[in-house]
XYZ file of N, CA and C in Angstrom:
279
model
N 55.627 -36.261 20.685
C 55.003 -35.011 21.152
C 54.789 -34.130 19.986
N 55.624 -34.145 19.142
C 55.632 -33.250 17.958
C 54.295 -33.548 17.092
N 53.945 -34.776 16.985
C 52.794 -35.041 16.214
C 51.503 -34.620 16.902
N 51.445 -34.813 18.169
C 50.280 -34.229 18.888
C 50.145 -32.764 18.873
N 51.290 -32.108 19.021
C 51.260 -30.598 18.924
C 50.840 -30.172 17.390
N 51.303 -30.907 16.477
C 50.814 -30.583 15.058
C 49.358 -30.823 14.987
N 48.855 -31.886 15.554
C 47.363 -32.127 15.452
C 46.535 -31.128 16.228
N 47.082 -30.699 17.313
C 46.411 -29.702 18.009
C 46.453 -28.331 17.367
N 47.576 -28.025 16.753
C 47.640 -26.723 16.016
C 46.720 -26.819 14.757
N 46.649 -27.932 14.139
C 45.765 -28.069 12.897
C 44.267 -27.950 13.386
N 43.943 -28.569 14.553
C 42.619 -28.387 14.996
C 42.205 -27.032 15.310
N 43.084 -26.324 16.023
C 42.850 -24.969 16.305
C 42.781 -24.063 15.043
N 43.640 -24.312 14.057
C 43.556 -23.534 12.914
C 42.261 -23.742 12.210
N 41.721 -24.970 12.068
C 40.484 -25.349 11.438
C 39.394 -24.713 12.216
N 39.365 -24.667 13.473
C 38.348 -24.105 14.354
C 38.375 -22.564 14.092
N 39.505 -21.941 13.987
C 39.582 -20.568 13.678
C 39.110 -20.149 12.436
N 39.226 -20.988 11.318
C 38.656 -20.803 10.042
C 37.110 -21.010 10.076
N 36.656 -21.972 10.816
C 35.264 -22.160 10.736
C 34.477 -21.183 11.493
N 35.018 -20.622 12.497
C 34.313 -19.641 13.384
C 33.898 -18.379 12.565
N 34.771 -17.817 11.807
C 34.417 -16.641 11.003
C 33.308 -16.987 9.902
N 33.379 -18.148 9.382
C 32.447 -18.492 8.417
C 31.033 -18.659 8.996
N 31.017 -19.263 10.235
C 29.772 -19.352 10.917
C 29.338 -17.957 11.386
N 30.121 -17.158 11.771
C 29.785 -15.769 12.144
C 29.247 -14.970 10.987
N 29.861 -15.199 9.891
C 29.543 -14.434 8.652
C 28.033 -14.894 8.206
N 27.791 -16.180 8.365
C 26.486 -16.728 8.049
C 25.441 -16.170 8.965
N 25.792 -15.958 10.227
C 24.846 -15.387 11.219
C 24.596 -13.988 10.800
N 25.693 -13.251 10.469
C 25.481 -11.784 10.096
C 24.524 -11.639 8.860
N 24.792 -12.614 7.888
C 24.024 -12.620 6.576
C 22.501 -12.877 6.966
N 22.291 -13.874 7.926
C 20.931 -14.105 8.301
C 20.344 -13.007 9.020
N 21.092 -12.287 9.872
C 20.544 -11.074 10.583
C 20.166 -9.978 9.494
N 21.177 -9.848 8.553
C 20.804 -8.827 7.615
C 19.621 -9.081 6.765
N 19.392 -10.349 6.390
C 18.327 -10.818 5.639
C 17.046 -10.651 6.419
N 17.083 -11.004 7.650
C 15.889 -10.849 8.558
C 15.453 -9.426 8.732
N 16.498 -8.549 8.938
C 16.263 -7.143 9.130
C 15.615 -6.569 7.767
N 16.168 -6.988 6.692
C 15.672 -6.528 5.387
C 14.161 -6.991 5.162
N 13.920 -8.165 5.514
C 12.615 -8.703 5.406
C 11.654 -7.922 6.336
N 11.998 -7.649 7.542
C 11.181 -6.941 8.416
C 10.920 -5.504 7.992
N 11.989 -4.855 7.478
C 11.866 -3.479 6.910
C 10.953 -3.557 5.645
N 11.069 -4.388 4.876
C 10.248 -4.618 3.690
C 8.806 -4.789 4.053
N 8.513 -5.629 4.981
C 7.250 -5.750 5.391
C 6.547 -4.527 5.974
N 7.375 -3.780 6.841
C 6.841 -2.540 7.401
C 6.593 -1.523 6.269
N 7.465 -1.423 5.254
C 7.163 -0.539 4.182
C 5.943 -0.914 3.422
N 5.819 -2.160 3.188
C 4.575 -2.648 2.506
C 3.271 -2.357 3.260
N 3.387 -2.487 4.570
C 2.191 -2.268 5.428
C 1.835 -0.786 5.451
N 2.847 0.053 5.401
C 2.626 1.492 5.337
C 2.115 1.887 4.003
N 2.531 1.344 2.958
C 2.086 1.536 1.553
C 0.574 1.196 1.437
N 0.239 -0.051 2.057
C -1.136 -0.411 1.949
C -2.034 0.552 2.746
N -1.659 0.981 3.861
C -2.312 1.956 4.675
C -2.547 3.224 3.947
N -1.490 3.742 3.362
C -1.582 5.002 2.592
C -2.457 4.767 1.371
N -2.261 3.691 0.693
C -3.078 3.415 -0.505
C -4.570 3.333 -0.160
N -4.920 2.611 0.939
C -6.310 2.436 1.218
C -6.900 3.815 1.688
N -6.134 4.596 2.362
C -6.652 6.030 2.714
C -6.865 6.790 1.503
N -5.844 6.772 0.553
C -6.060 7.543 -0.708
C -7.347 7.076 -1.450
N -7.464 5.755 -1.485
C -8.609 5.163 -2.211
C -9.927 5.561 -1.538
N -10.005 5.609 -0.227
C -11.180 6.012 0.448
C -11.508 7.498 0.262
N -10.480 8.290 0.212
C -10.668 9.718 0.011
C -11.029 10.094 -1.471
N -10.506 9.180 -2.362
C -10.997 9.309 -3.832
C -12.476 8.896 -3.960
N -12.814 7.809 -3.259
C -14.153 7.501 -3.328
C -15.182 8.556 -2.873
N -14.731 9.134 -1.631
C -15.557 10.128 -0.994
C -15.651 11.269 -2.022
N -14.690 11.716 -2.683
C -14.715 12.838 -3.577
C -15.556 12.421 -4.773
N -15.336 11.227 -5.255
C -16.197 10.772 -6.380
C -17.687 10.702 -6.105
N -17.942 10.299 -4.895
C -19.446 10.294 -4.516
C -20.047 11.675 -4.348
N -19.226 12.504 -3.800
C -19.621 13.964 -3.592
C -19.826 14.582 -4.983
N -18.977 14.294 -5.924
C -19.067 14.898 -7.244
C -20.308 14.403 -8.033
N -20.585 12.997 -7.810
C -21.733 12.414 -8.480
C -22.991 12.947 -7.901
N -23.073 13.227 -6.622
C -24.302 13.733 -5.920
C -24.434 15.203 -6.391
N -23.371 15.933 -6.548
C -23.527 17.395 -7.058
C -23.976 17.291 -8.526
N -23.555 16.400 -9.281
C -24.003 16.316 -10.637
C -25.480 15.895 -10.800
N -25.956 14.963 -9.761
C -27.275 14.537 -9.884
C -28.162 15.838 -9.479
N -27.779 16.502 -8.384
C -28.583 17.723 -8.042
C -28.598 18.765 -9.118
N -27.580 19.022 -9.751
C -27.486 19.989 -10.943
C -28.397 19.610 -12.023
N -28.181 18.223 -12.333
C -29.087 17.692 -13.473
C -30.507 17.821 -13.129
N -30.967 17.554 -11.874
C -32.329 17.574 -11.445
C -32.830 19.005 -11.545
N -31.966 19.913 -11.073
C -32.384 21.388 -11.092
C -32.569 21.989 -12.519
N -31.650 21.411 -13.374
C -31.756 21.839 -14.810
C -32.984 21.258 -15.433
N -33.356 20.052 -15.091
C -34.511 19.472 -15.751
C -35.707 20.133 -15.160
N -35.778 20.421 -13.818
C -36.842 21.080 -13.270
C -37.047 22.534 -13.869
N -35.867 23.126 -13.906
C -35.994 24.621 -14.606
C -36.451 24.465 -16.019
N -35.997 23.578 -16.811
C -36.457 23.389 -18.230
C -37.922 23.057 -18.175
N -38.444 22.278 -17.319
C -39.860 21.937 -17.263
C -40.744 23.199 -16.851
N -40.037 23.962 -15.856
C -40.901 25.165 -15.544
C -40.879 26.245 -16.700
N -39.727 26.276 -17.339
C -39.765 27.258 -18.513
C -40.687 26.868 -19.626
N -40.625 25.536 -19.874
C -41.512 24.966 -20.961
C -43.038 25.276 -20.522
N -43.378 25.066 -19.291
C -44.763 25.306 -18.867
C -45.036 26.796 -18.880
N -44.064 27.687 -18.557
C -44.439 29.016 -18.660
C -44.476 29.481 -20.061
N -43.768 28.929 -20.999
C -43.730 29.423 -22.397
C -44.998 28.826 -23.101
N -45.365 27.606 -22.779
C -46.551 26.917 -23.478
C -47.868 27.799 -23.360
N -48.329 28.341 -22.286
C -49.591 29.168 -22.350
C -49.376 30.413 -23.148
N -48.162 30.983 -23.193
C -48.028 32.126 -23.917
C -47.996 31.855 -25.406
N -47.540 30.809 -25.890
C -47.632 30.425 -27.330
C -49.080 30.011 -27.649
N -49.812 29.484 -26.699
C -51.126 28.952 -26.972
C -52.103 30.219 -27.113
N -51.870 31.286 -26.386
C -52.648 32.430 -26.419
C -52.617 33.143 -27.788
N -51.587 32.930 -28.505
C -51.544 33.731 -29.812
C -52.187 32.939 -30.831
């Protein structure tokens, strides 16, 4: 009877040691999974913000370029008008 009791006690002791190791692995896996999900959520938010900023930057850049073109055309037109106005006056003398 003593041998059977010793085997039973050893089996219970080993089962008791194995259970926390299994539980710790499960906790580690859960933590890893949560960290992965959090990382993916942060990355998705970063992409969304980044794309929004890029789009806003493009819009500002296009508006600036259009304003520059309009200014350049106005300056060119003004120079042409000034040149035309000055030319007859210099030809008269």
